[in-house]
mmCIF file of C-alpha atoms in Angstrom:
data_model
loop_
_atom_site.group_PDB
_atom_site.id
_atom_site.type_symbol
_atom_site.label_atom_id
_atom_site.label_comp_id
_atom_site.label_asym_id
_atom_site.label_seq_id
_atom_site.Cartn_x
_atom_site.Cartn_y
_atom_site.Cartn_z
ATOM 1 C CA MET I 1 25.384 -10.403 3.093
ATOM 2 C CA LYS I 2 22.731 -10.553 5.309
ATOM 3 C CA LYS I 3 20.632 -7.928 2.728
ATOM 4 C CA TYR I 4 22.073 -10.457 0.133
ATOM 5 C CA ILE I 5 20.499 -13.788 1.440
ATOM 6 C CA LEU I 6 16.770 -12.065 1.709
ATOM 7 C CA SER I 7 17.699 -10.545 -1.814
ATOM 8 C CA VAL I 8 18.232 -13.833 -3.453
ATOM 9 C CA VAL I 9 14.419 -14.781 -2.380
ATOM 10 C CA ALA I 10 13.256 -11.569 -3.078
ATOM 11 C CA ILE I 11 13.283 -12.007 -6.047
ATOM 12 C CA LEU I 12 10.792 -14.618 -5.884
ATOM 13 C CA MET I 13 7.969 -11.957 -5.490
ATOM 14 C CA ALA I 14 8.668 -10.148 -8.414
ATOM 15 C CA ILE I 15 8.164 -12.854 -10.925
ATOM 16 C CA ALA I 16 5.573 -15.373 -9.226
ATOM 17 C CA VAL I 17 1.462 -15.037 -9.284
ATOM 18 C CA PHE I 18 -0.716 -16.270 -6.298
ATOM 19 C CA ALA I 19 -4.335 -15.443 -5.663
ATOM 20 C CA GLN I 20 -5.989 -14.160 -2.217
ATOM 21 C CA ASP I 21 -9.242 -12.893 -1.515
ATOM 22 C CA THR I 22 -8.516 -11.549 1.502
ATOM 23 C CA ASN I 23 -6.878 -8.334 2.686
ATOM 24 C CA THR I 24 -3.968 -10.188 5.034
ATOM 25 C CA PHE I 25 -0.700 -11.979 4.960
ATOM 26 C CA LEU I 26 -0.997 -13.368 7.953
ATOM 27 C CA TRP I 27 -2.755 -16.694 9.069
ATOM 28 C CA LYS I 28 -3.137 -18.435 11.852
ATOM 29 C CA VAL I 29 -2.591 -22.886 11.947
ATOM 30 C CA SER I 30 -4.810 -25.101 14.384
ATOM 31 C CA GLY I 31 -6.668 -28.547 14.349
ATOM 32 C CA ASN I 32 -5.556 -31.375 13.173
ATOM 33 C CA GLY I 33 -4.434 -32.376 17.050
ATOM 34 C CA LEU I 34 -1.889 -29.160 17.859
ATOM 35 C CA LYS I 35 -1.513 -28.298 20.719
ATOM 36 C CA LYS I 36 -0.789 -24.867 20.488
ATOM 37 C CA ASP I 37 -1.651 -22.173 17.227
ATOM 38 C CA SER I 38 1.317 -21.374 15.043
ATOM 39 C CA TYR I 39 1.589 -18.674 12.121
ATOM 40 C CA VAL I 40 2.340 -18.612 8.850
ATOM 41 C CA LEU I 41 2.891 -15.199 7.080
ATOM 42 C CA GLY I 42 3.901 -13.912 3.644
ATOM 43 C CA THR I 43 6.234 -11.594 3.315
ATOM 44 C CA LEU I 44 7.558 -9.074 1.232
ATOM 45 C CA HIS I 45 11.320 -9.859 2.116
ATOM 46 C CA MET I 46 12.935 -6.086 1.754
ATOM 47 C CA ALA I 47 11.469 -2.939 0.878
ATOM 48 C CA CYS I 48 13.237 0.632 1.265
ATOM 49 C CA GLY I 49 13.172 1.674 5.140
ATOM 50 C CA PRO I 50 10.169 4.838 4.530
ATOM 51 C CA ASP I 51 8.083 1.962 3.165
ATOM 52 C CA PHE I 52 8.519 -0.545 5.584
ATOM 53 C CA ARG I 53 6.154 -1.365 8.938
ATOM 54 C CA ILE I 54 5.216 -4.495 10.730
ATOM 55 C CA ASP I 55 1.166 -4.682 11.611
ATOM 56 C CA ASP I 56 0.499 -5.039 15.533
ATOM 57 C CA LYS I 57 -1.539 -8.290 14.166
ATOM 58 C CA ILE I 58 2.042 -9.627 13.496
ATOM 59 C CA LYS I 59 4.161 -8.761 16.613
ATOM 60 C CA GLU I 60 1.347 -9.618 18.812
ATOM 61 C CA ALA I 61 1.610 -13.447 16.917
ATOM 62 C CA ILE I 62 4.800 -13.169 17.335
ATOM 63 C CA LYS I 63 5.116 -12.968 20.734
ATOM 64 C CA GLY I 64 2.613 -15.458 21.376
ATOM 65 C CA THR I 65 5.088 -18.217 19.591
ATOM 66 C CA ASP I 66 7.782 -20.553 20.453
ATOM 67 C CA ARG I 67 9.850 -20.448 17.717
ATOM 68 C CA ILE I 68 10.431 -19.088 14.480
ATOM 69 C CA ALA I 69 11.360 -20.297 11.180
ATOM 70 C CA LEU I 70 12.558 -18.196 8.369
ATOM 71 C CA GLU I 71 13.368 -19.940 4.768
ATOM 72 C CA LEU I 72 16.796 -18.937 5.552
ATOM 73 C CA ASN I 73 18.034 -17.271 8.611
ATOM 74 C CA ALA I 74 20.671 -14.226 8.017
ATOM 75 C CA ASN I 75 21.579 -14.299 11.073
ATOM 76 C CA ASN I 76 22.849 -17.470 11.538
ATOM 77 C CA PRO I 77 26.536 -17.321 10.332
ATOM 78 C CA GLU I 78 26.909 -20.815 9.497
ATOM 79 C CA THR I 79 23.788 -19.706 6.886
ATOM 80 C CA VAL I 80 26.257 -16.775 5.927
ATOM 81 C CA LYS I 81 29.349 -19.150 5.804
ATOM 82 C CA ALA I 82 28.005 -21.820 3.076
ATOM 83 C CA LEU I 83 26.474 -18.622 1.126
ATOM 84 C CA GLN I 84 29.915 -17.451 1.014
ATOM 85 C CA ALA I 85 31.196 -21.110 0.066
ATOM 86 C CA ASN I 86 28.779 -21.651 -2.781
ATOM 87 C CA ILE I 87 28.456 -18.210 -4.813
ATOM 88 C CA GLY I 88 30.904 -19.208 -7.124
ATOM 89 C CA PRO I 89 30.530 -19.002 -11.229
ATOM 90 C CA VAL I 90 28.355 -21.478 -13.302
ATOM 91 C CA PRO I 91 30.890 -22.728 -16.124
ATOM 92 C CA GLY I 92 28.899 -21.870 -19.407
ATOM 93 C CA PHE I 93 26.603 -19.649 -18.265
ATOM 94 C CA PHE I 94 26.719 -17.537 -21.799
ATOM 95 C CA ASP I 95 26.826 -20.714 -24.554
ATOM 96 C CA GLY I 96 24.357 -20.423 -26.387
ATOM 97 C CA LEU I 97 23.457 -17.085 -25.770
ATOM 98 C CA ALA I 98 23.131 -14.375 -28.980
ATOM 99 C CA PRO I 99 25.864 -12.127 -29.353
ATOM 100 C CA GLU I 100 23.557 -9.212 -29.188
ATOM 101 C CA LYS I 101 21.971 -10.131 -26.523
ATOM 102 C CA LYS I 102 25.221 -10.385 -24.570
ATOM 103 C CA LYS I 103 26.221 -6.484 -25.547
ATOM 104 C CA LEU I 104 23.113 -5.510 -23.992
ATOM 105 C CA ILE I 105 23.499 -7.512 -21.020
ATOM 106 C CA ASP I 106 27.189 -6.074 -20.791
ATOM 107 C CA SER I 107 25.942 -2.492 -21.588
ATOM 108 C CA VAL I 108 23.030 -2.883 -18.795
ATOM 109 C CA LEU I 109 25.996 -4.197 -16.378
ATOM 110 C CA THR I 110 27.986 -1.071 -17.292
ATOM 111 C CA ALA I 111 26.047 1.503 -17.183
ATOM 112 C CA LYS I 112 24.690 0.345 -13.575
ATOM 113 C CA ASN I 113 28.573 0.244 -12.503
ATOM 114 C CA LEU I 114 28.469 -3.417 -12.090
ATOM 115 C CA ASN I 115 31.554 -5.112 -14.226
ATOM 116 C CA PRO I 116 30.040 -7.606 -16.769
ATOM 117 C CA ALA I 117 32.965 -9.776 -15.514
ATOM 118 C CA MET I 118 31.847 -10.543 -12.593
ATOM 119 C CA LEU I 119 30.062 -13.433 -14.043
ATOM 120 C CA ASP I 120 33.397 -14.945 -14.387
ATOM 121 C CA GLN I 121 33.517 -15.160 -9.964
ATOM 122 C CA VAL I 122 30.156 -15.392 -9.059
ATOM 123 C CA GLY I 123 26.915 -17.275 -9.992
ATOM 124 C CA PRO I 124 23.706 -15.345 -11.503
ATOM 125 C CA ALA I 125 21.952 -15.783 -8.261
ATOM 126 C CA VAL I 126 24.806 -13.217 -6.695
ATOM 127 C CA LEU I 127 23.875 -11.076 -9.526
ATOM 128 C CA VAL I 128 20.249 -10.796 -10.235
ATOM 129 C CA SER I 129 19.893 -10.418 -6.605
ATOM 130 C CA LEU I 130 21.936 -7.061 -6.407
ATOM 131 C CA LEU I 131 19.974 -5.911 -9.308
ATOM 132 C CA SER I 132 16.790 -6.821 -7.331
ATOM 133 C CA MET I 133 17.850 -4.431 -4.855
ATOM 134 C CA GLN I 134 18.387 -1.895 -7.031
ATOM 135 C CA ALA I 135 15.452 -2.040 -8.493
ATOM 136 C CA PHE I 136 13.404 -0.838 -5.227
ATOM 137 C CA GLU I 137 15.625 2.765 -6.039
ATOM 138 C CA CYS I 138 15.861 3.208 -1.973
ATOM 139 C CA GLN I 139 16.618 6.955 -1.407
ATOM 140 C CA ASP I 140 19.275 5.829 0.779
ATOM 141 C CA PRO I 141 19.948 1.826 0.173
ATOM 142 C CA ALA I 142 22.156 1.021 3.667
ATOM 143 C CA ALA I 143 18.845 1.700 5.117
ATOM 144 C CA MET I 144 16.646 -1.240 3.407
ATOM 145 C CA LYS I 145 14.763 -2.981 5.767
ATOM 146 C CA SER I 146 14.399 -6.435 5.809
ATOM 147 C CA MET I 147 11.304 -8.452 6.690
ATOM 148 C CA GLU I 148 13.110 -11.726 8.015
ATOM 149 C CA LEU I 149 15.520 -9.851 9.831
ATOM 150 C CA GLU I 150 12.605 -6.613 11.326
ATOM 151 C CA LEU I 151 10.734 -10.020 12.461
ATOM 152 C CA LEU I 152 13.599 -11.066 14.476
ATOM 153 C CA LYS I 153 13.981 -7.984 16.542
ATOM 154 C CA LEU I 154 10.745 -7.965 17.698
ATOM 155 C CA GLU I 155 9.941 -7.407 20.984
ATOM 156 C CA GLY I 156 9.083 -11.570 22.154
ATOM 157 C CA ALA I 157 10.744 -12.407 19.232
ATOM 158 C CA GLU I 158 14.569 -11.702 20.325
ATOM 159 C CA GLY I 159 16.564 -14.789 22.043
ATOM 160 C CA LYS I 160 13.572 -17.306 20.346
ATOM 161 C CA PRO I 161 15.059 -20.357 18.358
ATOM 162 C CA VAL I 162 15.008 -19.666 14.190
ATOM 163 C CA ASP I 163 14.565 -22.349 12.375
ATOM 164 C CA GLU I 164 15.498 -22.889 8.652
ATOM 165 C CA LEU I 165 13.139 -24.506 6.142
ATOM 166 C CA GLU I 166 16.153 -24.789 3.643
ATOM 167 C CA THR I 167 19.930 -24.583 3.392
ATOM 168 C CA ALA I 168 22.232 -21.627 1.562
ATOM 169 C CA GLU I 169 23.180 -24.464 -0.669
ATOM 170 C CA TYR I 170 20.212 -25.559 -1.748
ATOM 171 C CA GLN I 171 19.116 -21.878 -2.166
ATOM 172 C CA ILE I 172 22.119 -20.387 -4.118
ATOM 173 C CA ASN I 173 21.638 -23.886 -6.580
ATOM 174 C CA LEU I 174 18.297 -23.519 -7.242
ATOM 175 C CA MET I 175 18.746 -19.458 -7.929
ATOM 176 C CA ASN I 176 21.347 -20.599 -10.316
ATOM 177 C CA GLU I 177 19.304 -23.384 -12.127
ATOM 178 C CA PHE I 178 16.522 -21.127 -12.693
ATOM 179 C CA PHE I 179 18.465 -18.100 -13.723
ATOM 180 C CA LYS I 180 19.698 -18.836 -17.653
ATOM 181 C CA ALA I 181 21.473 -16.668 -19.339
ATOM 182 C CA GLU I 182 18.310 -15.739 -21.401
ATOM 183 C CA ASP I 183 16.162 -15.140 -18.108
ATOM 184 C CA LEU I 184 19.145 -12.459 -17.270
ATOM 185 C CA TYR I 185 18.556 -10.770 -20.640
ATOM 186 C CA THR I 186 15.186 -10.587 -20.268
ATOM 187 C CA TYR I 187 15.485 -9.112 -16.973
ATOM 188 C CA LEU I 188 17.992 -6.502 -17.401
ATOM 189 C CA ARG I 189 15.878 -5.788 -20.966
ATOM 190 C CA ASP I 190 12.872 -5.297 -19.128
ATOM 191 C CA MET I 191 14.616 -3.538 -15.783
ATOM 192 C CA ASP I 192 12.800 -0.387 -16.269
ATOM 193 C CA ILE I 193 9.414 -1.805 -16.054
ATOM 194 C CA MET I 194 10.497 -3.410 -13.154
ATOM 195 C CA LYS I 195 11.281 -0.790 -11.138
ATOM 196 C CA ALA I 196 8.181 0.717 -11.876
ATOM 197 C CA GLU I 197 6.115 -2.242 -10.904
ATOM 198 C CA THR I 198 8.388 -2.795 -8.144
ATOM 199 C CA LYS I 199 7.061 0.887 -6.338
ATOM 200 C CA LYS I 200 3.310 -0.706 -7.097
ATOM 201 C CA LEU I 201 4.063 -4.267 -5.756
ATOM 202 C CA VAL I 202 5.372 -2.472 -2.505
ATOM 203 C CA ALA I 203 2.449 0.010 -1.870
ATOM 204 C CA ALA I 204 0.174 -3.163 -2.338
ATOM 205 C CA TYR I 205 2.076 -5.148 0.528
ATOM 206 C CA PHE I 206 1.782 -2.507 2.989
ATOM 207 C CA ASN I 207 -1.676 -1.565 2.420
ATOM 208 C CA ASN I 208 -2.609 -5.011 3.094
ATOM 209 C CA GLN I 209 -4.179 -5.077 -0.763
ATOM 210 C CA PRO I 210 -3.372 -9.248 -1.847
ATOM 211 C CA LYS I 211 -5.576 -8.633 -4.818
ATOM 212 C CA GLU I 212 -4.285 -5.377 -5.932
ATOM 213 C CA LEU I 213 -0.190 -7.512 -5.501
ATOM 214 C CA GLU I 214 -1.660 -10.805 -7.425
ATOM 215 C CA ASP I 215 -3.105 -8.757 -10.449
ATOM 216 C CA LEU I 216 0.632 -6.509 -10.681
ATOM 217 C CA MET I 217 2.033 -10.123 -10.214
ATOM 218 C CA ALA I 218 0.269 -11.880 -13.164
ATOM 219 C CA LYS I 219 0.931 -8.783 -15.341
ATOM 220 C CA THR I 220 4.857 -8.904 -14.699
ATOM 221 C CA SER I 221 5.229 -13.244 -14.473
ATOM 222 C CA THR I 222 7.271 -14.598 -17.418
ATOM 223 C CA MET I 223 7.560 -18.188 -15.265
ATOM 224 C CA SER I 224 6.783 -20.978 -17.196
ATOM 225 C CA PRO I 225 4.879 -24.148 -15.725
ATOM 226 C CA GLU I 226 8.124 -25.962 -15.710
ATOM 227 C CA LYS I 227 9.800 -22.684 -13.880
ATOM 228 C CA GLU I 228 6.788 -22.640 -11.098
ATOM 229 C CA GLU I 229 7.278 -26.256 -10.415
ATOM 230 C CA LEU I 230 11.295 -25.862 -9.468
ATOM 231 C CA MET I 231 10.846 -22.580 -7.673
ATOM 232 C CA LEU I 232 7.339 -22.744 -5.693
ATOM 233 C CA THR I 233 5.326 -26.207 -5.920
ATOM 234 C CA LYS I 234 8.010 -28.461 -5.400
ATOM 235 C CA ARG I 235 9.929 -25.959 -2.413
ATOM 236 C CA ASN I 236 6.088 -25.979 -1.048
ATOM 237 C CA LYS I 237 5.681 -29.405 -0.566
ATOM 238 C CA GLU I 238 9.013 -30.096 0.799
ATOM 239 C CA TRP I 239 8.633 -27.138 3.812
ATOM 240 C CA LEU I 240 5.272 -29.373 4.142
ATOM 241 C CA ASN I 241 6.875 -32.604 4.873
ATOM 242 C CA LYS I 242 9.075 -30.432 7.414
ATOM 243 C CA MET I 243 6.414 -28.091 8.905
ATOM 244 C CA PRO I 244 4.317 -30.594 10.888
ATOM 245 C CA GLU I 245 6.257 -31.987 13.302
ATOM 246 C CA MET I 246 7.938 -28.241 14.247
ATOM 247 C CA MET I 247 4.417 -27.579 15.014
ATOM 248 C CA ASN I 248 3.512 -31.050 17.046
ATOM 249 C CA ASN I 249 5.073 -29.923 20.503
ATOM 250 C CA ASN I 250 6.052 -26.098 19.743
ATOM 251 C CA SER I 251 3.960 -22.684 18.522
ATOM 252 C CA VAL I 252 5.578 -21.728 15.395
ATOM 253 C CA PHE I 253 6.133 -18.669 13.286
ATOM 254 C CA PHE I 254 6.577 -19.014 10.089
ATOM 255 C CA ALA I 255 8.073 -16.415 7.836
ATOM 256 C CA VAL I 256 7.826 -16.866 4.017
ATOM 257 C CA GLY I 257 7.674 -15.734 0.439
ATOM 258 C CA ALA I 258 4.394 -14.664 -0.009
ATOM 259 C CA ALA I 259 4.119 -16.160 -4.014
ATOM 260 C CA HIS I 260 4.392 -19.845 -1.995
ATOM 261 C CA LEU I 261 0.710 -19.054 0.457
ATOM 262 C CA LEU I 262 -1.580 -19.251 -1.949
ATOM 263 C CA GLY I 263 -3.251 -21.308 -5.233
ATOM 264 C CA LYS I 264 -3.983 -25.023 -5.321
ATOM 265 C CA ASN I 265 -0.380 -26.105 -4.539
ATOM 266 C CA GLY I 266 0.439 -23.369 -2.292
ATOM 267 C CA VAL I 267 1.268 -23.715 1.604
ATOM 268 C CA ILE I 268 -2.035 -22.600 2.788
ATOM 269 C CA GLN I 269 -4.131 -24.990 1.101
ATOM 270 C CA LEU I 270 -1.651 -27.909 1.376
ATOM 271 C CA LEU I 271 -2.038 -27.652 5.439
ATOM 272 C CA LYS I 272 -5.462 -27.798 4.820
ATOM 273 C CA ASP I 273 -4.838 -31.261 2.765
ATOM 274 C CA LYS I 274 -3.193 -32.337 5.489
ATOM 275 C CA GLY I 275 -6.340 -31.602 8.186
ATOM 276 C CA TYR I 276 -4.954 -28.419 9.466
ATOM 277 C CA THR I 277 -7.302 -25.480 10.082
ATOM 278 C CA VAL I 278 -6.077 -22.223 8.509
ATOM 279 C CA THR I 279 -7.823 -18.850 9.065
ATOM 280 C CA PRO I 280 -6.761 -15.512 7.898
ATOM 281 C CA VAL I 281 -6.288 -13.464 10.683
ATOM 282 C CA ILE I 282 -7.469 -9.950 9.715
#
């Protein structure tokens, strides 16, 4: 269930486009009356064990903070319980989908040892999260690492309070709203392409190559302006309503999907718009 929580948001990395002109995914937040510096890390959320690593600069940054803030905390039993209570099916999910597209969905799911009827028991968020994990093609799926869970294990992180920027109910409902039957069809139709692109994306991330990652995302993005507003912009602005108060008296280490960081409506620019000094940690 913990890996499922992170896999829901891992999809965001595979479908969003963002721009970055420095070779880092870690940023320091200071100024604007802050008593202590805070940090914002853009994460890949998950990767196969052999590919995974956490840079020393991230370890040092998290040591010096008072609190940690994640999109969701997979170590929080209440979060897990809330997810389990909200993973039900979406009535009429396939209504209006062309029969030949439904047939392709069923055949691909069957080939991947997934029962097409599972969408009668769970929402598309659950199914797409399972498929996204398969796209990494780890030799040992059980050894898949999640950045957020590994961050919480670091020296200096254990025992620190962990805040959540969103609720489990919100994320499940968001993913179910985002992924319609047509999106599931497109995702499954192009999944072999996505597997190849995922390998390149992982390499670009762990080699601190934002421009390469940006190019890959631009090539694979399928988001309409409306969906970008729903999945990225709206959420970024809601987080920015919470972050100032969180940083006011504490040094906070924020870890969110890297797709949320950049652009005119990204977390970095929105922090600057509020008067903070945001500098890359190279």
